[in-house]
C-alpha positions as protocol buffer text, in pm:
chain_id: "A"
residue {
  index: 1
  type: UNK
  ca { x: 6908 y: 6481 z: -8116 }
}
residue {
  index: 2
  type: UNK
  ca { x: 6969 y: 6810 z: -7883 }
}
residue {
  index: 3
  type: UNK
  ca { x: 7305 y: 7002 z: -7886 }
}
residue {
  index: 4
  type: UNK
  ca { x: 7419 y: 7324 z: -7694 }
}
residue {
  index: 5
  type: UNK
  ca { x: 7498 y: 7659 z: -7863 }
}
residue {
  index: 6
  type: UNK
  ca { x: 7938 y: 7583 z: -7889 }
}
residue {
  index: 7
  type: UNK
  ca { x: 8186 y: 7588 z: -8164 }
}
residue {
  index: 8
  type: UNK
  ca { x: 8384 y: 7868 z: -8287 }
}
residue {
  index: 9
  type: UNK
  ca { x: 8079 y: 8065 z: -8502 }
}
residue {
  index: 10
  type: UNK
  ca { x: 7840 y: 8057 z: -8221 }
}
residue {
  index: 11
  type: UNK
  ca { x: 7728 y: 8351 z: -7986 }
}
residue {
  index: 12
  type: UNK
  ca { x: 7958 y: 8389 z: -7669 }
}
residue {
  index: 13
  type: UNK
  ca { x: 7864 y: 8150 z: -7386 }
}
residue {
  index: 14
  type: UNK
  ca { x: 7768 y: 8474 z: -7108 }
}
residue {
  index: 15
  type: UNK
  ca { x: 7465 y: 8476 z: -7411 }
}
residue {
  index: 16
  type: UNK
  ca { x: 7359 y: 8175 z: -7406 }
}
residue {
  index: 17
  type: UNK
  ca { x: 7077 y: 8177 z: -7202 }
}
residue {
  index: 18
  type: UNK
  ca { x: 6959 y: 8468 z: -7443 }
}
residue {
  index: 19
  type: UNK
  ca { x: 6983 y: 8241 z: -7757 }
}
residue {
  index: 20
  type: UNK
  ca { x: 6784 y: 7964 z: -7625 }
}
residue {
  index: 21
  type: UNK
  ca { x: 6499 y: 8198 z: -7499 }
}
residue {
  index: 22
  type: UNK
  ca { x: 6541 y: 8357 z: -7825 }
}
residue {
  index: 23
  type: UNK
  ca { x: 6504 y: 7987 z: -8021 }
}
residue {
  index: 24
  type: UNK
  ca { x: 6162 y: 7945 z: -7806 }
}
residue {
  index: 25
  type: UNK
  ca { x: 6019 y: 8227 z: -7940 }
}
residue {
  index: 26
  type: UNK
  ca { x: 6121 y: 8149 z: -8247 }
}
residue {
  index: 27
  type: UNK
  ca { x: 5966 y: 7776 z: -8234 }
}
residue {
  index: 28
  type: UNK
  ca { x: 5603 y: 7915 z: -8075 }
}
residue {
  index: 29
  type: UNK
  ca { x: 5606 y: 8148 z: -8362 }
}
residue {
  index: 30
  type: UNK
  ca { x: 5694 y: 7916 z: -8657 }
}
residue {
  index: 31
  type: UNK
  ca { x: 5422 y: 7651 z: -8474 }
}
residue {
  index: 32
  type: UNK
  ca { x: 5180 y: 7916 z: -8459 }
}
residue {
  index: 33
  type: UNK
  ca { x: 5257 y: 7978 z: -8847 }
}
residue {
  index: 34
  type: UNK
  ca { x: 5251 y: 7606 z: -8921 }
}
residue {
  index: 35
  type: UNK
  ca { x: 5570 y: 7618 z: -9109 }
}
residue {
  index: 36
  type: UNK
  ca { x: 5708 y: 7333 z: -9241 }
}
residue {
  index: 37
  type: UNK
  ca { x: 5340 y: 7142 z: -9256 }
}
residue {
  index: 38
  type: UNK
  ca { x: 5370 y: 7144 z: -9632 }
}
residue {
  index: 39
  type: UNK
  ca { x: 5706 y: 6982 z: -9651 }
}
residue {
  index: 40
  type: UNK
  ca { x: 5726 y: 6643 z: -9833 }
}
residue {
  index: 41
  type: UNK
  ca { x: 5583 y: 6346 z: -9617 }
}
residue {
  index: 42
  type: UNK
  ca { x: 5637 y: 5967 z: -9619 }
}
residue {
  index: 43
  type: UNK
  ca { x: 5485 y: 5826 z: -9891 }
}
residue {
  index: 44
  type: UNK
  ca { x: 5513 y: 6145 z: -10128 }
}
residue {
  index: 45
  type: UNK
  ca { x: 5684 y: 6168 z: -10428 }
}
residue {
  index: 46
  type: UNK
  ca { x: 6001 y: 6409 z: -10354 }
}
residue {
  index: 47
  type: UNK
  ca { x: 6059 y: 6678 z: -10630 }
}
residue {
  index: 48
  type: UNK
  ca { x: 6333 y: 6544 z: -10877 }
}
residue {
  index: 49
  type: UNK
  ca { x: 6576 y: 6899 z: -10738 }
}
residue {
  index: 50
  type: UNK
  ca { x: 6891 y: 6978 z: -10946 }
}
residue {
  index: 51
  type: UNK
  ca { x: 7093 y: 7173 z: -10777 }
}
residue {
  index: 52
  type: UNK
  ca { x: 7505 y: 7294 z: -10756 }
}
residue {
  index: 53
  type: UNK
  ca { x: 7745 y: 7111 z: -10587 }
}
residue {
  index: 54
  type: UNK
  ca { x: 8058 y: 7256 z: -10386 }
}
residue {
  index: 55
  type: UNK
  ca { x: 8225 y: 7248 z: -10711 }
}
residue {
  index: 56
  type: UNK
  ca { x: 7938 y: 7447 z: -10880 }
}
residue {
  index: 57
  type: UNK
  ca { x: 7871 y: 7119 z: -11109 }
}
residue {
  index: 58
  type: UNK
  ca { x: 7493 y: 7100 z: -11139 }
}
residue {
  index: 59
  type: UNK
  ca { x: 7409 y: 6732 z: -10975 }
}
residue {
  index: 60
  type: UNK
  ca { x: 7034 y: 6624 z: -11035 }
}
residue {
  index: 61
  type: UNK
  ca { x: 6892 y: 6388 z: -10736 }
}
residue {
  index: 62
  type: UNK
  ca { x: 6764 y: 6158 z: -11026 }
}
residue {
  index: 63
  type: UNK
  ca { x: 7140 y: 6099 z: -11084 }
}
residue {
  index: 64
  type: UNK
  ca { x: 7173 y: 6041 z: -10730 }
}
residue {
  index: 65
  type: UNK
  ca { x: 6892 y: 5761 z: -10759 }
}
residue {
  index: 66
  type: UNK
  ca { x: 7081 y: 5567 z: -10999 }
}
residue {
  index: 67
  type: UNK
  ca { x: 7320 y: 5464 z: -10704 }
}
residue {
  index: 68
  type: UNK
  ca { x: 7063 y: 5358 z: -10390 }
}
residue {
  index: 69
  type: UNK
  ca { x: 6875 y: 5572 z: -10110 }
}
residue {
  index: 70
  type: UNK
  ca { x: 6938 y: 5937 z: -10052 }
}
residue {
  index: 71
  type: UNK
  ca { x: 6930 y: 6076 z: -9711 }
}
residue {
  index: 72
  type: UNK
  ca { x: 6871 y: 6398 z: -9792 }
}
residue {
  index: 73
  type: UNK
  ca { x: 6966 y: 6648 z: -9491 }
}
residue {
  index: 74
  type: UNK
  ca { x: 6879 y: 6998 z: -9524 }
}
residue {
  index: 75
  type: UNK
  ca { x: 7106 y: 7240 z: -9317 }
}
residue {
  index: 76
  type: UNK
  ca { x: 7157 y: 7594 z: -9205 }
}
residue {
  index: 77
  type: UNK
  ca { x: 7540 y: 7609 z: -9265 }
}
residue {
  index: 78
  type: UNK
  ca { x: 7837 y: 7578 z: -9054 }
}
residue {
  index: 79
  type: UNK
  ca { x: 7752 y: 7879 z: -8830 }
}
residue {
  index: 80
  type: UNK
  ca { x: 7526 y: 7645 z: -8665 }
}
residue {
  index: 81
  type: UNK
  ca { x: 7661 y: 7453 z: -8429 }
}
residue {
  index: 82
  type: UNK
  ca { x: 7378 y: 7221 z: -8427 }
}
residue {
  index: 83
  type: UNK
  ca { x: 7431 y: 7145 z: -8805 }
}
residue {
  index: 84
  type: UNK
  ca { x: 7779 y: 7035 z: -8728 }
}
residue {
  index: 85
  type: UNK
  ca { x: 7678 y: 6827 z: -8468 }
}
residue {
  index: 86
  type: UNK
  ca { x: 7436 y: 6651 z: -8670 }
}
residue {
  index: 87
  type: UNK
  ca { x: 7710 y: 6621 z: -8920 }
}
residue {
  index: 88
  type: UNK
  ca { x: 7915 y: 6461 z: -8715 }
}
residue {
  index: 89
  type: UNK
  ca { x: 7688 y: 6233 z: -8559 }
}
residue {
  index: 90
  type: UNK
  ca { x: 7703 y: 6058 z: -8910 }
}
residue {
  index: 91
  type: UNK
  ca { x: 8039 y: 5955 z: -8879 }
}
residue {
  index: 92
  type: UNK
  ca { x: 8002 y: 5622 z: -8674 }
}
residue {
  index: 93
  type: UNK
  ca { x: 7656 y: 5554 z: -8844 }
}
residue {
  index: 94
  type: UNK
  ca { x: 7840 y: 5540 z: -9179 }
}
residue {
  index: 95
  type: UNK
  ca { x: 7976 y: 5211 z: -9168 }
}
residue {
  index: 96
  type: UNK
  ca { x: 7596 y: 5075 z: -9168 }
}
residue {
  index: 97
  type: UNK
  ca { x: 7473 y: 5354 z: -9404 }
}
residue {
  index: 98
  type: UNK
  ca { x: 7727 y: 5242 z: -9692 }
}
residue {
  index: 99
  type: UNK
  ca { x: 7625 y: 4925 z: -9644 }
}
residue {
  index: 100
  type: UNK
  ca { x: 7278 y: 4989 z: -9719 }
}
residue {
  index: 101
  type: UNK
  ca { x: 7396 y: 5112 z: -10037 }
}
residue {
  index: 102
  type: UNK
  ca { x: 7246 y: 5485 z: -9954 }
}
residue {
  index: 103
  type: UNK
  ca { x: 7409 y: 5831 z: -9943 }
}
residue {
  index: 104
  type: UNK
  ca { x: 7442 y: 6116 z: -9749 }
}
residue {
  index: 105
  type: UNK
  ca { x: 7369 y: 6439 z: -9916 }
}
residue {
  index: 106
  type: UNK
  ca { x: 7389 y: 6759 z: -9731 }
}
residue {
  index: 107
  type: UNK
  ca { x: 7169 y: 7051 z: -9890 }
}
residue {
  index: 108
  type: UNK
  ca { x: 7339 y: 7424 z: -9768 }
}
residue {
  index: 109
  type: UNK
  ca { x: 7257 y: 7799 z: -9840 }
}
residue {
  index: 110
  type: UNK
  ca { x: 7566 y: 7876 z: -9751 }
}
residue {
  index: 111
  type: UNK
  ca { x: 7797 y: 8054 z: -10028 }
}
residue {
  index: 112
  type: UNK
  ca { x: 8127 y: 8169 z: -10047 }
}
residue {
  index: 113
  type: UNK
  ca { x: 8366 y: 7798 z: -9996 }
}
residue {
  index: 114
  type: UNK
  ca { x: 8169 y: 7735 z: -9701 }
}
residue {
  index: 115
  type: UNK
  ca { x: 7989 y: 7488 z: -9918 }
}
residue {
  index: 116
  type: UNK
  ca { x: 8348 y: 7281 z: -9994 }
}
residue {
  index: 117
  type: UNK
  ca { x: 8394 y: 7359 z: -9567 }
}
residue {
  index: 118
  type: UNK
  ca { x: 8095 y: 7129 z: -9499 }
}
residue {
  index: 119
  type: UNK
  ca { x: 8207 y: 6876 z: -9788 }
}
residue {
  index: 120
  type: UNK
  ca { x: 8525 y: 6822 z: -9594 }
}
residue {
  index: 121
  type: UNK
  ca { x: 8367 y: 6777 z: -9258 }
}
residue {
  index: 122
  type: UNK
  ca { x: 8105 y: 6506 z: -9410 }
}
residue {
  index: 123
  type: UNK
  ca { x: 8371 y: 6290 z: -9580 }
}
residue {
  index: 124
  type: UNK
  ca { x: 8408 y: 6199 z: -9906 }
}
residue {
  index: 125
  type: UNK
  ca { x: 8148 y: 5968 z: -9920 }
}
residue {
  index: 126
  type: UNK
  ca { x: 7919 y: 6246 z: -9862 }
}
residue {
  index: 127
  type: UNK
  ca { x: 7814 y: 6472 z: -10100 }
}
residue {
  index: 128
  type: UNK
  ca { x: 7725 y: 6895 z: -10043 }
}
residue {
  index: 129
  type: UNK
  ca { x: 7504 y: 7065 z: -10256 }
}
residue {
  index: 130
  type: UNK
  ca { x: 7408 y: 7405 z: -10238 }
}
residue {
  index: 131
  type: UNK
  ca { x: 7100 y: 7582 z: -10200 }
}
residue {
  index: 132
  type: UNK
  ca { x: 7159 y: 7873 z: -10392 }
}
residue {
  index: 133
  type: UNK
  ca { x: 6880 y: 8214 z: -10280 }
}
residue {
  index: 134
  type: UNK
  ca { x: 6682 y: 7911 z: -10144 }
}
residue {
  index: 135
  type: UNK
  ca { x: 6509 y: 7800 z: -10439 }
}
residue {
  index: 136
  type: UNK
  ca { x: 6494 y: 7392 z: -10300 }
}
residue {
  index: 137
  type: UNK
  ca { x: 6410 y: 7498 z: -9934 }
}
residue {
  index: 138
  type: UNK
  ca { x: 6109 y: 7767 z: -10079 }
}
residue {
  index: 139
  type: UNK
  ca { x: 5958 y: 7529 z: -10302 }
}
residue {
  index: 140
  type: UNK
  ca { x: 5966 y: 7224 z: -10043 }
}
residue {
  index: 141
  type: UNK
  ca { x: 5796 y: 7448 z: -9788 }
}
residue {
  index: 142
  type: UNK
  ca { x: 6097 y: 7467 z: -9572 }
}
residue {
  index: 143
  type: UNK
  ca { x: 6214 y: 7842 z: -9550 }
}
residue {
  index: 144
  type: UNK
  ca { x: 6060 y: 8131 z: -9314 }
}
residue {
  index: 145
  type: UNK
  ca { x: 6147 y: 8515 z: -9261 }
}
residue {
  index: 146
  type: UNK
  ca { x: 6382 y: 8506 z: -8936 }
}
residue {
  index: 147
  type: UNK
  ca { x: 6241 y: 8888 z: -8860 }
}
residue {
  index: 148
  type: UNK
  ca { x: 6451 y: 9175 z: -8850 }
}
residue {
  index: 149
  type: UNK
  ca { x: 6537 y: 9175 z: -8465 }
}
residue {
  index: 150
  type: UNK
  ca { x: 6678 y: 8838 z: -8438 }
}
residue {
  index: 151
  type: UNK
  ca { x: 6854 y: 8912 z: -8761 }
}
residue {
  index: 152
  type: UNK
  ca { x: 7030 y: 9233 z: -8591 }
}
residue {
  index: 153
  type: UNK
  ca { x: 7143 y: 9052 z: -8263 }
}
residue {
  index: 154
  type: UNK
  ca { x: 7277 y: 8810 z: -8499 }
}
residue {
  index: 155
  type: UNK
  ca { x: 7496 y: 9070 z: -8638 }
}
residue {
  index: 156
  type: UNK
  ca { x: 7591 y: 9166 z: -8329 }
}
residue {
  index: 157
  type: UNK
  ca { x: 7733 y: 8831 z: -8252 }
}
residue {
  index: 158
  type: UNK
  ca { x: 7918 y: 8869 z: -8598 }
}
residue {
  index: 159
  type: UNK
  ca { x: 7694 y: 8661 z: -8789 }
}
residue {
  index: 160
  type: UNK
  ca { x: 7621 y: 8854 z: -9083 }
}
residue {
  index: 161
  type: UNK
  ca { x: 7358 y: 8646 z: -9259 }
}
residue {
  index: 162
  type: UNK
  ca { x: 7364 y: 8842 z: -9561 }
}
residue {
  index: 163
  type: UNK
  ca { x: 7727 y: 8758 z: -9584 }
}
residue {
  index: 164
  type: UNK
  ca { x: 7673 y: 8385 z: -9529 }
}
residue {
  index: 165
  type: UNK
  ca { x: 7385 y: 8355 z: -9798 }
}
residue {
  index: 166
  type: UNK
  ca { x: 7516 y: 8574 z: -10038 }
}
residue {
  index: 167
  type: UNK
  ca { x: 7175 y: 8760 z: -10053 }
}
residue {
  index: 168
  type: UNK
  ca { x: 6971 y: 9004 z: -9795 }
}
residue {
  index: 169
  type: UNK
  ca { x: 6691 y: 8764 z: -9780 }
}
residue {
  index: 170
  type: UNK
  ca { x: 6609 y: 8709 z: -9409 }
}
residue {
  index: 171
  type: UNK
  ca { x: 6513 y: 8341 z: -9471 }
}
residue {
  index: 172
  type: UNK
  ca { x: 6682 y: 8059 z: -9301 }
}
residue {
  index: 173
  type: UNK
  ca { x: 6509 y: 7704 z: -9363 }
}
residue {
  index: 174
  type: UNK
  ca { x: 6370 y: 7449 z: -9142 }
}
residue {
  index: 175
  type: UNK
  ca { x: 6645 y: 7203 z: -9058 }
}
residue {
  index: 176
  type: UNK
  ca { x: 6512 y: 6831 z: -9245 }
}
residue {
  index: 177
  type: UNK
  ca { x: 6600 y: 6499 z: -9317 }
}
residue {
  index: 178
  type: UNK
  ca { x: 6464 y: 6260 z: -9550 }
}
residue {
  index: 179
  type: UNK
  ca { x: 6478 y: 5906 z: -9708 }
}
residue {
  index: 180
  type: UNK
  ca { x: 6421 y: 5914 z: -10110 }
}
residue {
  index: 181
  type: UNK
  ca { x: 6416 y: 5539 z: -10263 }
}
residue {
  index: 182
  type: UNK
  ca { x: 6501 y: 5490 z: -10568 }
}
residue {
  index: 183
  type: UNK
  ca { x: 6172 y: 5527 z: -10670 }
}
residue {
  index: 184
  type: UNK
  ca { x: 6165 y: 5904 z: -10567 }
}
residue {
  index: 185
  type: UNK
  ca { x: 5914 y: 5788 z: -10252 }
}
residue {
  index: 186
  type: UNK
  ca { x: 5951 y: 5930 z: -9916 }
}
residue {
  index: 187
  type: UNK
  ca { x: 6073 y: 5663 z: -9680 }
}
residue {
  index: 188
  type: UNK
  ca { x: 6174 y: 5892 z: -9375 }
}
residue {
  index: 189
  type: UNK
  ca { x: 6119 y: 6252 z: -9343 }
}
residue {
  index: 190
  type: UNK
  ca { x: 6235 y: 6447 z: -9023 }
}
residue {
  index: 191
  type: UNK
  ca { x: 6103 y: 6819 z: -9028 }
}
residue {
  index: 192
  type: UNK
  ca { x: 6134 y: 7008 z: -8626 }
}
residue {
  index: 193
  type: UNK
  ca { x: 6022 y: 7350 z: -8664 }
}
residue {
  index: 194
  type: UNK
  ca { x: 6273 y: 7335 z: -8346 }
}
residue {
  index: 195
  type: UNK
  ca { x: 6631 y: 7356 z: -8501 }
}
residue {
  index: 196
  type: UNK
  ca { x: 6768 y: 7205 z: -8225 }
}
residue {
  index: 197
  type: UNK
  ca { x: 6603 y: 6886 z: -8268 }
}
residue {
  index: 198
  type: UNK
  ca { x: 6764 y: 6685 z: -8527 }
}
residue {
  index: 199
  type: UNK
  ca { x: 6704 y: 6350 z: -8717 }
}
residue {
  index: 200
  type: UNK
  ca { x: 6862 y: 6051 z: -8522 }
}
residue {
  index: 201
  type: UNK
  ca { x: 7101 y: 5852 z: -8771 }
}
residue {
  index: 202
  type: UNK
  ca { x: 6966 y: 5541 z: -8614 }
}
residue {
  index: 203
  type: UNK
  ca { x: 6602 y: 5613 z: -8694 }
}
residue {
  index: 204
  type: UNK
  ca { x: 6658 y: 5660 z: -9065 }
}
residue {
  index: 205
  type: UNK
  ca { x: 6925 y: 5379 z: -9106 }
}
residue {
  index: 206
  type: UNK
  ca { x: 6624 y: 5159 z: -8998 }
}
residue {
  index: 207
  type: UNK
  ca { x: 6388 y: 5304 z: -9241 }
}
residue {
  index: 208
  type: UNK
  ca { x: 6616 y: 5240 z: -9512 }
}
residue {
  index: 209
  type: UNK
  ca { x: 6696 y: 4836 z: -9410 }
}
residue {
  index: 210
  type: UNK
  ca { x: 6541 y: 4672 z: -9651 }
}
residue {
  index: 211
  type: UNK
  ca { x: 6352 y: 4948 z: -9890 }
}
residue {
  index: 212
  type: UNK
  ca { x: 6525 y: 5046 z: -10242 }
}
């Protein structure tokens, strides 16, 4: 899934052009780096995480288990307009994901009620749980240092990642998406060093029909 650099948090338009060169680099460097290669893989067992929800009630993915599948989606924030768009993309695909008795479950860094933000655009069938410092993404081999000069231009565009994180970390994670059965086994795992690239709801609907 590709999306262009809009919505109301995003760099103006007369830059786009810069952004998307700057997202290249970014890629050819991360590739280069082999980030993300570590990241859980069907057929894995996925770390049993407990992490906060927008409410700041600790929520264990065990717990999440109990009920069916978890499509686990791990996001930048809302600043991203890609993120959102992926978001949204769930809404007409969750007719057929209830049905398969699985859950969405959005993993953000993002502090500050931006957390309850994305809650409200997922729905509540959906659930938000937050990432705090970027303990889940770290230890599942998602995060990397952005570097200090892509950092600065996005201050300049009045994205203060600091601010948005609630730390001066530098680390932003690899967008994901995966399929955890009940049995805490990979089913589907989506992991694009290119942020832009996203899961397709379609694809992991059909990797949950008929698994537990």
């Amino acid at each position: 899934m590709d999306g262009s650099f809009e919505g109301a948090s995003a760099p103006p338009r007369a830059d786009e052009g810069y952004w998307h060169r700057a997202a290249d680099r970014l890629v050819a460097t991360l590739a280069a780096l082999d980030a993300g290669a570590s990241a859980p893989a069907v057929g894995d067992v996925f770390p049993d995480l407990a992490l906060p929800d927008a409410r700041g009630r600790l929520v264990g993915l065990a717990s999440l288990l109990d009920r069916g599948p978890v499509v686990l989606s791990f996001h930048r924030g809302l600043w991203c307009p890609w993120c959102v768009g992926e978001i949204e993309s769930w809404r007409g695909a969750r007719p057929a994901l209830d049905a398969a008795g699985a859950r969405l479950v959005a993993v953000t860094p993002e502090l500050g009620g931006r957390a309850a933000d994305m809650a409200a655009l997922l729905g509540p069938a959906g659930q938000v749980l937050c990432d705090v410092d970027f303990g889940a993404t770290l230890s599942l081999g998602l995060g990397f240092f952005v570097g200090a000069d892509l950092i600065a231009r996005y201050q300049a565009a009045g994205m203060d990642l600091d601010a948005l994180y609630g730390a001066a970390s530098g680390i932003l994670p690899i967008p994901a998406t995966f399929v955890i059965g009940r049995d805490r086994i990979v089913r589907f795992a989506h992991v694009d060093r290119d942020f832009r690239h996203r899961a397709d709801p379609a694809d992991v609907l059909s990797s949950i029909a008929g698994r537990g």
